[in-house]
């Protein structure tokens, strides 16, 4: 099915560029239109509370599996995140996948 949280933590400790930035800086403005282009299991971006993450590497480590995440790929996940994971520190789990911030002129 997938991997466990301890596997994800271990990967984060060992990997150098999980967000796949390839040396680029964290971006200050990413549009919803651009996020929407990354909407599948092999290229998965989400926004959550104004931050944009490349969650592709994390999908198979999510406790609910990949299929439960497919509905938010390429979209804003804030409402569902708050509904199902209000106690989870998002940056603690996927902070290493940060690409940048949602464009200011977008909700």
Coordinates of C-alpha atoms in Angstrom, one line a residue:
X1 CA 0.0 0.0 0.0
X2 CA 2.5 2.6 1.0
X3 CA 5.1 3.5 3.6
X4 CA 5.0 4.6 7.2
X5 CA 5.7 8.0 8.8
X6 CA 9.1 6.8 10.1
X7 CA 10.0 6.0 6.5
X8 CA 9.1 9.5 5.5
X9 CA 11.1 11.0 8.3
X10 CA 14.1 8.9 7.4
X11 CA 13.8 10.0 3.7
X12 CA 13.7 13.7 4.8
X13 CA 16.9 13.2 6.8
X14 CA 18.7 11.7 3.8
X15 CA 17.4 13.5 0.8
X16 CA 18.8 16.7 -0.4
X17 CA 16.2 18.2 -2.7
X18 CA 12.8 16.6 -2.1
X19 CA 10.9 19.6 -3.4
X20 CA 12.9 19.3 -6.6
X21 CA 13.9 22.9 -6.6
X22 CA 17.2 22.0 -8.3
X23 CA 19.0 24.9 -6.7
X24 CA 16.3 27.5 -7.4
X25 CA 15.2 29.8 -4.5
X26 CA 11.8 29.5 -2.8
X27 CA 9.4 31.4 -5.1
X28 CA 7.4 34.4 -3.8
X29 CA 4.5 34.2 -6.1
X30 CA 2.9 31.0 -7.6
X31 CA -0.4 31.3 -9.3
X32 CA -3.3 28.9 -8.9
X33 CA -3.2 28.4 -12.7
X34 CA 0.4 27.1 -12.4
X35 CA -0.5 24.9 -9.5
X36 CA -3.4 23.4 -11.5
X37 CA -0.9 22.1 -14.1
X38 CA 0.6 19.8 -11.5
X39 CA -2.4 17.6 -10.8
X40 CA -1.4 13.9 -11.0
X41 CA 0.4 11.3 -9.0
X42 CA 3.7 11.8 -10.8
X43 CA 3.7 15.7 -10.6
X44 CA 1.6 16.8 -7.6
X45 CA 1.5 20.3 -6.2
X46 CA -0.9 21.7 -3.7
X47 CA -1.4 24.9 -1.9
X48 CA -2.3 25.0 1.8
X49 CA -2.7 28.2 3.9
X50 CA -0.9 30.3 1.3
X51 CA 2.1 28.0 0.8
X52 CA 2.7 25.8 -2.2
X53 CA 4.2 22.3 -1.9
X54 CA 5.4 19.7 -4.4
X55 CA 3.9 16.7 -2.6
X56 CA 4.9 14.2 -5.3
X57 CA 7.5 12.6 -3.1
X58 CA 5.2 12.4 -0.1
X59 CA 2.1 10.8 -1.8
X60 CA 3.1 7.2 -1.1
X61 CA 3.9 8.0 2.5
X62 CA 0.5 9.6 3.3
X63 CA -1.3 7.3 5.7
X64 CA -4.6 7.4 3.7
X65 CA -2.7 6.4 0.5
X66 CA -2.4 8.1 -2.9
X67 CA -6.1 7.7 -3.9
X68 CA -7.4 9.8 -1.1
X69 CA -5.1 12.6 -2.1
X70 CA -6.0 12.7 -5.8
X71 CA -8.9 15.1 -5.2
X72 CA -6.6 17.9 -4.1
X73 CA -3.7 17.5 -6.5
X74 CA -3.2 20.8 -8.3
X75 CA -5.6 22.6 -6.0
X76 CA -5.9 24.3 -2.6
X77 CA -6.0 21.7 0.2
X78 CA -6.6 24.1 3.2
X79 CA -10.2 23.2 3.9
X80 CA -9.7 19.4 3.8
X81 CA -6.4 19.7 5.7
X82 CA -8.1 21.6 8.5
X83 CA -11.0 19.2 8.5
X84 CA -9.0 16.0 8.8
X85 CA -5.6 17.1 10.3
X86 CA -6.1 20.1 12.5
X87 CA -3.5 18.8 15.0
X88 CA -0.8 18.1 12.5
X89 CA 2.1 20.5 11.9
X90 CA 2.0 20.8 8.1
X91 CA 5.5 22.2 7.9
X92 CA 6.8 19.4 10.2
X93 CA 5.5 16.8 7.7
X94 CA 6.0 18.5 4.3
X95 CA 8.0 21.6 5.0
X96 CA 10.9 20.1 3.0
X97 CA 8.6 20.2 0.0
X98 CA 7.9 23.9 0.0
X99 CA 8.2 25.5 -3.4
X100 CA 7.0 29.0 -2.5
X101 CA 3.9 31.1 -1.7
X102 CA 0.6 31.5 -3.4
X103 CA 0.3 34.7 -5.4
X104 CA -0.9 37.6 -3.2
X105 CA -3.7 38.5 -5.5
X106 CA -5.3 35.1 -5.2
X107 CA -7.3 33.8 -2.2

